[in-house]
Amino acid sequence: MSAYSQLCKIASEISIIESLGAAVDWDQETGMPGDAISFRSRQQAWLSGKAHSLFTSKRFLALLDRCEAAADGLGEVERANVRVWRRQTNRATRLPKKLVETFASTCSKAKGAWVAARQNNDYLAFKPHLERILGLLHEKAERWGYTTEPYDALIDEYEPGAKAALLANLFDTLKPALRDIAKQAVQLSQAVPASLLEGDCPVERQQILNREVAESVGFDFNAGRIDTTAHPFCTRLGPRDVRLTTRYDVRDFTSSLFGVLHEAGHGMYEQGLHADDYGLPSGTAVSLGIHESQSRLWENHVGRSRAFWDRWLPRAAELFPHLAKLNLDDFLRAVNRAEFSFIRVEADEATYDLHILLRFTLERRLLNGELRCDELPDAWNDEFHALFGTTPPDYKRGCLQDIHWSMGALGYFPTYTLGNLNAAQLFHHAMQDAAIAHSAGLASYEPLLTWLRQKIHRPGSTLAPLDLMKAATGEPTTHLWHLEHLRNRFLS
Amino acid sequence: MSAYSQLCKIASEISIIESLGAAVDWDQETGMPGDAISFRSRQQAWLSGKAHSLFTSKRFLALLDRCEAAADGLGEVERANVRVWRRQTNRATRLPKKLVETFASTCSKAKGAWVAARQNNDYLAFKPHLERILGLLHEKAERWGYTTEPYDALIDEYEPGAKAALLANLFDTLKPALRDIAKQAVQLSQAVPASLLEGDCPVERQQILNREVAESVGFDFNAGRIDTTAHPFCTRLGPRDVRLTTRYDVRDFTSSLFGVLHEAGHGMYEQGLHADDYGLPSGTAVSLGIHESQSRLWENHVGRSRAFWDRWLPRAAELFPHLAKLNLDDFLRAVNRAEFSFIRVEADEATYDLHILLRFTLERRLLNGELRCDELPDAWNDEFHALFGTTPPDYKRGCLQDIHWSMGALGYFPTYTLGNLNAAQLFHHAMQDAAIAHSAGLASYEPLLTWLRQKIHRPGSTLAPLDLMKAATGEPTTHLWHLEHLRNRFLS
């Protein structure tokens, strides 16, 4: 067997192990009995240990050496897989086991402390945990290595190849335009009452509509399903097994429906990856910024469009008769209402990225040593005021609102805005194809999905995110199309 | 670390692997998307391989040798664990890998063939599969070894220590009495209309009652839950994680409720095992005949009793108003109605064991070479006629009705009747305790469950089934109490 085939065999075993982890993780979120948690942690630890030791084994590394030495004999996809494996094993082998374990247990404690601190609005109770996490993240960044600043080493975990300095430029360009759009959008939306869509929305009826819509945009229920959780997510348990989750607001069906469109966007990306390459980089999603482009595209560009509701509003009104009183214009104004919110996860399209810009700035300053943890709450409030013109009334609605930092996930937030930019860019370029645009105008999305499959899903991780965007659209990720989209949607 | 502690460490790793298998198995039954099946098989094969190679490793066997050589230094439980491990590794190491794989793939094909054969009422399509399975079972029995007849080697998988000759004696004693009781019970039940309980039973209301009842008899929902499947079962995914399933008849709530009581009986056994000994024989259920005693005790001795419905009928009538027209006597007659059925899984308490006797006789004759596969359908019908006085109209309702043989599970059926005998015996002896009987008379079962925990659950597999029954009740498994129970219930 060739060295490359042997690598694939080990990778396939790792993928089985990781898929088992995904399966029990999914179970933990969807309905595991409470007392099962401690054994579940032991299962996860065993699986992580097994996968890690296979991936960083002398055998795997030696096989990588052999493939690199004989790379000429490999095809393009094979070479890409070897390249990604090398990058990933470099990262994995550079962290000593002790650091990985300390980081895991520190974050586990920090997560518990964060839940309590947020509940009690008590930043000081969380601060020492954040300090410990930052210390460990510094150590990780030093071991992983970086050229310019530690942030680069961390974001690479979520968005391979991204650089803080470039992101900062991009976000600096976005900032004034986003503030301007947000301000105007919120003002214009004041004419739309917040309660316009409210009425009786029984869960079973929402489930009917969610399924019809997810199926119609192309989510494959033979290879997936939808369950209920407090925090919606999408996960893949195998090459043909994608699980979405949602939650229900019994007064407003759109909350769950847009959530399902969002998760189905993630899910169709996973379903569009080469099943035969499951467990190989070529069969794996490339980055969070690309993943989020798929969810945001289906949620916002498709799901909040006039063509979409021209088709679906009559069906929604059959299931939820109180909607019969709304015409399409009213309805669209309601689902595209903008409003300032202290809370990121409640933010609409017009204001969302401002929340990300704030977090990126603060994370980078924390990691560069320009901001101390005891200065964080004030810095948050100052930055928030500069962006939104108002100050959060408490920490719960300020610097304690997100779970990410308690999980040690610094460098994660920018991928949300990258996702928005990529979504707009992909949608814009796809719509240059007359057939895709024509179908989309009739709320029929097979041509669009086919285009995304070919341009974004099929390559897996064989192209870096920016190269993937360039190959798909002719340009690397840019701010232009997202701003144009927001202006068209909210200001025209 | 002592040899014994090292054994426990390996056993604990095996238990993690097996629990992951249980978790994905549960998922497969409760809602896995259809296309996920082939990867799920790969996950299961990987897990089985890992567990098997750890359990039959030279290291594990050498540690067993060392523990046996120094058994004097071990406590009673430790010695029992070593004894069980030895018995199990003997069985596991005596089968060559090739045979295990051939058996698995043969059964996998046979299962598919059986589904089609039953549907088409086509015994000849299933016969070659059954012949292959019997051939492989013979090979397994020879390799496992037996003193008297091959059946003993097979039943040992489900009921350690059971012997076909002793079972035959027991069943011969039971047979005339059971036939007599069944005949009279069916006759007496003719006065009770089959549709007495029928009415509108919405699933959500059944779920409310199921949960209240399961909780009240002692099933712990912090360490368990109930889901929906076509074929109800109970499985344990970890020391504090027991999953029950049920199905619903929207016209008759008792079908699901008695199912839940049955599975909760299995579940409370699992919840009553020492969580700290999870993965050790001392923390594992000992046999199917003991397991079934727990399910049948709660389903039949508790769940179909007057005291139980004296408490629960009013609550049921709140949820299902059509029951208000029934008094307690009518209701009890309806849930204890006897009727001859061709189908085992539809059989009531009075007739159930006759179905088992038939299968045991035929299985034993097949394995002893006294019956050929092409004679099976006639032998089934003759035996059925001798027991029930009627002949199945087709194979679907005859020798093709059960899944067990297609799974290679010969020797399994007798454990159902052993379960019935054990249930009656345990219930009878528990009721000799005045406090337990008094509480049970008020439909309060904590004292009964405490007694079962102590006598049956806590010992795990440290005692063989017959020794366990003897320690709990002063006598090995006997037919007496079951017959007495059936006479009291159906003929008095």
PDB file of N, CA and C in Angstrom, chain B residues 388-453:
ATOM      1  N   PHE B 388     -52.185 -25.483  21.268  1.00  0.00           N
ATOM      2  CA  PHE B 388     -53.258 -24.500  21.192  1.00  0.00           C
ATOM      3  C   PHE B 388     -54.541 -25.038  20.568  1.00  0.00           C
ATOM      4  N   GLY B 389     -54.461 -26.245  20.007  1.00  0.00           N
ATOM      5  CA  GLY B 389     -55.646 -26.828  19.399  1.00  0.00           C
ATOM      6  C   GLY B 389     -56.028 -26.199  18.074  1.00  0.00           C
ATOM      7  N   THR B 390     -55.114 -25.486  17.473  1.00  0.00           N
ATOM      8  CA  THR B 390     -55.392 -24.847  16.182  1.00  0.00           C
ATOM      9  C   THR B 390     -54.084 -24.750  15.400  1.00  0.00           C
ATOM     10  N   THR B 391     -54.196 -24.485  14.088  1.00  0.00           N
ATOM     11  CA  THR B 391     -52.982 -24.481  13.253  1.00  0.00           C
ATOM     12  C   THR B 391     -52.810 -23.118  12.596  1.00  0.00           C
ATOM     13  N   PRO B 392     -51.595 -22.556  12.611  1.00  0.00           N
ATOM     14  CA  PRO B 392     -51.380 -21.245  11.974  1.00  0.00           C
ATOM     15  C   PRO B 392     -51.757 -21.298  10.495  1.00  0.00           C
ATOM     16  N   PRO B 393     -52.442 -20.268  10.007  1.00  0.00           N
ATOM     17  CA  PRO B 393     -52.903 -20.262   8.621  1.00  0.00           C
ATOM     18  C   PRO B 393     -51.777 -20.038   7.614  1.00  0.00           C
ATOM     19  N   ASP B 394     -50.628 -19.520   8.060  1.00  0.00           N
ATOM     20  CA  ASP B 394     -49.528 -19.268   7.122  1.00  0.00           C
ATOM     21  C   ASP B 394     -48.218 -19.233   7.908  1.00  0.00           C
ATOM     22  N   TYR B 395     -47.092 -19.114   7.160  1.00  0.00           N
ATOM     23  CA  TYR B 395     -45.779 -19.098   7.823  1.00  0.00           C
ATOM     24  C   TYR B 395     -45.535 -17.812   8.602  1.00  0.00           C
ATOM     25  N   LYS B 396     -46.077 -16.716   8.062  1.00  0.00           N
ATOM     26  CA  LYS B 396     -45.939 -15.422   8.747  1.00  0.00           C
ATOM     27  C   LYS B 396     -46.402 -15.507  10.194  1.00  0.00           C
ATOM     28  N   ARG B 397     -47.508 -16.256  10.364  1.00  0.00           N
ATOM     29  CA  ARG B 397     -48.043 -16.426  11.708  1.00  0.00           C
ATOM     30  C   ARG B 397     -47.590 -17.756  12.295  1.00  0.00           C
ATOM     31  N   GLY B 398     -46.605 -18.373  11.623  1.00  0.00           N
ATOM     32  CA  GLY B 398     -46.045 -19.632  12.104  1.00  0.00           C
ATOM     33  C   GLY B 398     -44.562 -19.455  12.320  1.00  0.00           C
ATOM     34  N   CYS B 399     -43.794 -20.305  11.660  1.00  0.00           N
ATOM     35  CA  CYS B 399     -42.368 -20.388  11.964  1.00  0.00           C
ATOM     36  C   CYS B 399     -41.541 -19.229  11.434  1.00  0.00           C
ATOM     37  N   LEU B 400     -42.167 -18.287  10.719  1.00  0.00           N
ATOM     38  CA  LEU B 400     -41.405 -17.126  10.223  1.00  0.00           C
ATOM     39  C   LEU B 400     -41.645 -15.870  11.059  1.00  0.00           C
ATOM     40  N   GLN B 401     -42.371 -16.001  12.174  1.00  0.00           N
ATOM     41  CA  GLN B 401     -42.797 -14.785  12.850  1.00  0.00           C
ATOM     42  C   GLN B 401     -41.695 -14.086  13.650  1.00  0.00           C
ATOM     43  N   ASP B 402     -40.709 -14.818  14.171  1.00  0.00           N
ATOM     44  CA  ASP B 402     -39.723 -14.201  15.073  1.00  0.00           C
ATOM     45  C   ASP B 402     -38.430 -13.830  14.355  1.00  0.00           C
ATOM     46  N   ILE B 403     -37.809 -12.749  14.817  1.00  0.00           N
ATOM     47  CA  ILE B 403     -36.538 -12.300  14.246  1.00  0.00           C
ATOM     48  C   ILE B 403     -35.353 -13.125  14.758  1.00  0.00           C
ATOM     49  N   HIS B 404     -35.519 -13.797  15.913  1.00  0.00           N
ATOM     50  CA  HIS B 404     -34.369 -14.364  16.646  1.00  0.00           C
ATOM     51  C   HIS B 404     -33.497 -15.310  15.824  1.00  0.00           C
ATOM     52  N   TRP B 405     -34.104 -16.251  15.127  1.00  0.00           N
ATOM     53  CA  TRP B 405     -33.304 -17.247  14.412  1.00  0.00           C
ATOM     54  C   TRP B 405     -32.483 -16.594  13.300  1.00  0.00           C
ATOM     55  N   SER B 406     -33.060 -15.544  12.673  1.00  0.00           N
ATOM     56  CA  SER B 406     -32.319 -14.854  11.613  1.00  0.00           C
ATOM     57  C   SER B 406     -31.114 -14.118  12.180  1.00  0.00           C
ATOM     58  N   MET B 407     -31.137 -13.857  13.483  1.00  0.00           N
ATOM     59  CA  MET B 407     -29.991 -13.217  14.129  1.00  0.00           C
ATOM     60  C   MET B 407     -29.037 -14.248  14.728  1.00  0.00           C
ATOM     61  N   GLY B 408     -29.341 -15.518  14.507  1.00  0.00           N
ATOM     62  CA  GLY B 408     -28.494 -16.574  15.065  1.00  0.00           C
ATOM     63  C   GLY B 408     -28.688 -16.769  16.555  1.00  0.00           C
ATOM     64  N   ALA B 409     -29.788 -16.217  17.099  1.00  0.00           N
ATOM     65  CA  ALA B 409     -29.984 -16.270  18.553  1.00  0.00           C
ATOM     66  C   ALA B 409     -30.808 -17.497  18.951  1.00  0.00           C
ATOM     67  N   LEU B 410     -30.245 -18.685  18.814  1.00  0.00           N
ATOM     68  CA  LEU B 410     -30.890 -19.898  19.348  1.00  0.00           C
ATOM     69  C   LEU B 410     -30.446 -20.082  20.799  1.00  0.00           C
ATOM     70  N   GLY B 411     -31.401 -20.462  21.638  1.00  0.00           N
ATOM     71  CA  GLY B 411     -31.111 -20.551  23.072  1.00  0.00           C
ATOM     72  C   GLY B 411     -31.596 -19.315  23.818  1.00  0.00           C
ATOM     73  N   TYR B 412     -32.154 -18.382  23.091  1.00  0.00           N
ATOM     74  CA  TYR B 412     -32.597 -17.106  23.669  1.00  0.00           C
ATOM     75  C   TYR B 412     -34.011 -17.238  24.247  1.00  0.00           C
ATOM     76  N   PHE B 413     -34.897 -17.920  23.476  1.00  0.00           N
ATOM     77  CA  PHE B 413     -36.325 -17.957  23.854  1.00  0.00           C
ATOM     78  C   PHE B 413     -36.598 -18.438  25.286  1.00  0.00           C
ATOM     79  N   PRO B 414     -35.912 -19.504  25.762  1.00  0.00           N
ATOM     80  CA  PRO B 414     -36.257 -19.982  27.102  1.00  0.00           C
ATOM     81  C   PRO B 414     -36.119 -18.919  28.191  1.00  0.00           C
ATOM     82  N   THR B 415     -35.262 -17.904  27.923  1.00  0.00           N
ATOM     83  CA  THR B 415     -35.079 -16.894  28.974  1.00  0.00           C
ATOM     84  C   THR B 415     -36.352 -16.082  29.222  1.00  0.00           C
ATOM     85  N   TYR B 416     -37.245 -16.044  28.226  1.00  0.00           N
ATOM     86  CA  TYR B 416     -38.520 -15.354  28.454  1.00  0.00           C
ATOM     87  C   TYR B 416     -39.336 -16.074  29.527  1.00  0.00           C
ATOM     88  N   THR B 417     -39.399 -17.404  29.412  1.00  0.00           N
ATOM     89  CA  THR B 417     -40.180 -18.138  30.423  1.00  0.00           C
ATOM     90  C   THR B 417     -39.450 -18.173  31.765  1.00  0.00           C
ATOM     91  N   LEU B 418     -38.127 -18.318  31.722  1.00  0.00           N
ATOM     92  CA  LEU B 418     -37.384 -18.215  32.982  1.00  0.00           C
ATOM     93  C   LEU B 418     -37.681 -16.872  33.643  1.00  0.00           C
ATOM     94  N   GLY B 419     -37.768 -15.835  32.857  1.00  0.00           N
ATOM     95  CA  GLY B 419     -38.104 -14.525  33.394  1.00  0.00           C
ATOM     96  C   GLY B 419     -39.465 -14.526  34.076  1.00  0.00           C
ATOM     97  N   ASN B 420     -40.445 -15.165  33.455  1.00  0.00           N
ATOM     98  CA  ASN B 420     -41.786 -15.242  34.059  1.00  0.00           C
ATOM     99  C   ASN B 420     -41.763 -16.007  35.371  1.00  0.00           C
ATOM    100  N   LEU B 421     -41.046 -17.143  35.379  1.00  0.00           N
ATOM    101  CA  LEU B 421     -40.964 -17.940  36.601  1.00  0.00           C
ATOM    102  C   LEU B 421     -40.268 -17.141  37.705  1.00  0.00           C
ATOM    103  N   ASN B 422     -39.140 -16.519  37.351  1.00  0.00           N
ATOM    104  CA  ASN B 422     -38.385 -15.743  38.343  1.00  0.00           C
ATOM    105  C   ASN B 422     -39.195 -14.566  38.873  1.00  0.00           C
ATOM    106  N   ALA B 423     -39.932 -13.922  37.966  1.00  0.00           N
ATOM    107  CA  ALA B 423     -40.737 -12.769  38.378  1.00  0.00           C
ATOM    108  C   ALA B 423     -41.755 -13.189  39.434  1.00  0.00           C
ATOM    109  N   ALA B 424     -42.472 -14.276  39.154  1.00  0.00           N
ATOM    110  CA  ALA B 424     -43.503 -14.742  40.085  1.00  0.00           C
ATOM    111  C   ALA B 424     -42.870 -15.136  41.421  1.00  0.00           C
ATOM    112  N   GLN B 425     -41.733 -15.811  41.324  1.00  0.00           N
ATOM    113  CA  GLN B 425     -41.052 -16.287  42.529  1.00  0.00           C
ATOM    114  C   GLN B 425     -40.552 -15.108  43.375  1.00  0.00           C
ATOM    115  N   LEU B 426     -39.954 -14.134  42.744  1.00  0.00           N
ATOM    116  CA  LEU B 426     -39.460 -12.961  43.472  1.00  0.00           C
ATOM    117  C   LEU B 426     -40.616 -12.187  44.081  1.00  0.00           C
ATOM    118  N   PHE B 427     -41.679 -11.999  43.298  1.00  0.00           N
ATOM    119  CA  PHE B 427     -42.810 -11.225  43.805  1.00  0.00           C
ATOM    120  C   PHE B 427     -43.451 -11.937  44.996  1.00  0.00           C
ATOM    121  N   HIS B 428     -43.631 -13.255  44.863  1.00  0.00           N
ATOM    122  CA  HIS B 428     -44.210 -14.015  45.961  1.00  0.00           C
ATOM    123  C   HIS B 428     -43.382 -13.865  47.241  1.00  0.00           C
ATOM    124  N   HIS B 429     -42.072 -14.042  47.118  1.00  0.00           N
ATOM    125  CA  HIS B 429     -41.225 -13.990  48.311  1.00  0.00           C
ATOM    126  C   HIS B 429     -41.133 -12.581  48.880  1.00  0.00           C
ATOM    127  N   ALA B 430     -41.087 -11.585  48.005  1.00  0.00           N
ATOM    128  CA  ALA B 430     -41.049 -10.204  48.503  1.00  0.00           C
ATOM    129  C   ALA B 430     -42.302  -9.900  49.318  1.00  0.00           C
ATOM    130  N   MET B 431     -43.444 -10.443  48.848  1.00  0.00           N
ATOM    131  CA  MET B 431     -44.721 -10.143  49.502  1.00  0.00           C
ATOM    132  C   MET B 431     -44.865 -10.833  50.869  1.00  0.00           C
ATOM    133  N   GLN B 432     -43.940 -11.705  51.181  1.00  0.00           N
ATOM    134  CA  GLN B 432     -43.942 -12.299  52.519  1.00  0.00           C
ATOM    135  C   GLN B 432     -43.516 -11.272  53.563  1.00  0.00           C
ATOM    136  N   ASP B 433     -42.875 -10.211  53.120  1.00  0.00           N
ATOM    137  CA  ASP B 433     -42.484  -9.126  54.015  1.00  0.00           C
ATOM    138  C   ASP B 433     -43.698  -8.202  54.175  1.00  0.00           C
ATOM    139  N   ALA B 434     -44.182  -8.088  55.392  1.00  0.00           N
ATOM    140  CA  ALA B 434     -45.443  -7.376  55.630  1.00  0.00           C
ATOM    141  C   ALA B 434     -45.379  -5.925  55.167  1.00  0.00           C
ATOM    142  N   ALA B 435     -44.220  -5.284  55.389  1.00  0.00           N
ATOM    143  CA  ALA B 435     -44.114  -3.862  55.028  1.00  0.00           C
ATOM    144  C   ALA B 435     -44.164  -3.688  53.501  1.00  0.00           C
ATOM    145  N   ILE B 436     -43.492  -4.585  52.778  1.00  0.00           N
ATOM    146  CA  ILE B 436     -43.516  -4.510  51.319  1.00  0.00           C
ATOM    147  C   ILE B 436     -44.932  -4.734  50.801  1.00  0.00           C
ATOM    148  N   ALA B 437     -45.595  -5.762  51.368  1.00  0.00           N
ATOM    149  CA  ALA B 437     -46.951  -6.093  50.927  1.00  0.00           C
ATOM    150  C   ALA B 437     -47.920  -4.964  51.242  1.00  0.00           C
ATOM    151  N   HIS B 438     -47.761  -4.374  52.425  1.00  0.00           N
ATOM    152  CA  HIS B 438     -48.652  -3.289  52.818  1.00  0.00           C
ATOM    153  C   HIS B 438     -48.527  -2.101  51.849  1.00  0.00           C
ATOM    154  N   SER B 439     -47.273  -1.730  51.583  1.00  0.00           N
ATOM    155  CA  SER B 439     -47.046  -0.624  50.646  1.00  0.00           C
ATOM    156  C   SER B 439     -47.596  -0.952  49.266  1.00  0.00           C
ATOM    157  N   ALA B 440     -47.298  -2.167  48.791  1.00  0.00           N
ATOM    158  CA  ALA B 440     -47.761  -2.552  47.463  1.00  0.00           C
ATOM    159  C   ALA B 440     -49.283  -2.489  47.396  1.00  0.00           C
ATOM    160  N   GLY B 441     -49.938  -2.816  48.500  1.00  0.00           N
ATOM    161  CA  GLY B 441     -51.399  -2.750  48.571  1.00  0.00           C
ATOM    162  C   GLY B 441     -51.909  -1.329  48.376  1.00  0.00           C
ATOM    163  N   LEU B 442     -51.027  -0.352  48.647  1.00  0.00           N
ATOM    164  CA  LEU B 442     -51.379   1.052  48.422  1.00  0.00           C
ATOM    165  C   LEU B 442     -50.743   1.591  47.137  1.00  0.00           C
ATOM    166  N   ALA B 443     -50.284   0.651  46.304  1.00  0.00           N
ATOM    167  CA  ALA B 443     -49.618   1.020  45.039  1.00  0.00           C
ATOM    168  C   ALA B 443     -48.405   1.904  45.274  1.00  0.00           C
ATOM    169  N   SER B 444     -47.699   1.615  46.368  1.00  0.00           N
ATOM    170  CA  SER B 444     -46.476   2.357  46.663  1.00  0.00           C
ATOM    171  C   SER B 444     -45.355   1.324  46.711  1.00  0.00           C
ATOM    172  N   TYR B 445     -44.365   1.494  45.841  1.00  0.00           N
ATOM    173  CA  TYR B 445     -43.462   0.361  45.574  1.00  0.00           C
ATOM    174  C   TYR B 445     -42.016   0.581  46.003  1.00  0.00           C
ATOM    175  N   GLU B 446     -41.788   1.622  46.788  1.00  0.00           N
ATOM    176  CA  GLU B 446     -40.410   1.850  47.196  1.00  0.00           C
ATOM    177  C   GLU B 446     -39.847   0.664  47.967  1.00  0.00           C
ATOM    178  N   PRO B 447     -40.590   0.105  48.933  1.00  0.00           N
ATOM    179  CA  PRO B 447     -40.029  -1.050  49.662  1.00  0.00           C
ATOM    180  C   PRO B 447     -39.758  -2.253  48.747  1.00  0.00           C
ATOM    181  N   LEU B 448     -40.629  -2.491  47.796  1.00  0.00           N
ATOM    182  CA  LEU B 448     -40.412  -3.603  46.856  1.00  0.00           C
ATOM    183  C   LEU B 448     -39.143  -3.361  46.041  1.00  0.00           C
ATOM    184  N   LEU B 449     -38.992  -2.127  45.546  1.00  0.00           N
ATOM    185  CA  LEU B 449     -37.808  -1.822  44.734  1.00  0.00           C
ATOM    186  C   LEU B 449     -36.539  -1.944  45.583  1.00  0.00           C
ATOM    187  N   THR B 450     -36.608  -1.494  46.821  1.00  0.00           N
ATOM    188  CA  THR B 450     -35.443  -1.611  47.709  1.00  0.00           C
ATOM    189  C   THR B 450     -35.055  -3.080  47.880  1.00  0.00           C
ATOM    190  N   TRP B 451     -36.062  -3.927  48.049  1.00  0.00           N
ATOM    191  CA  TRP B 451     -35.823  -5.369  48.197  1.00  0.00           C
ATOM    192  C   TRP B 451     -35.161  -5.929  46.924  1.00  0.00           C
ATOM    193  N   LEU B 452     -35.678  -5.550  45.774  1.00  0.00           N
ATOM    194  CA  LEU B 452     -35.101  -6.030  44.512  1.00  0.00           C
ATOM    195  C   LEU B 452     -33.682  -5.500  44.316  1.00  0.00           C
ATOM    196  N   ARG B 453     -33.488  -4.238  44.676  1.00  0.00           N
ATOM    197  CA  ARG B 453     -32.144  -3.652  44.582  1.00  0.00           C
ATOM    198  C   ARG B 453     -31.158  -4.516  45.355  1.00  0.00           C
TER     199      ARG B 453
END
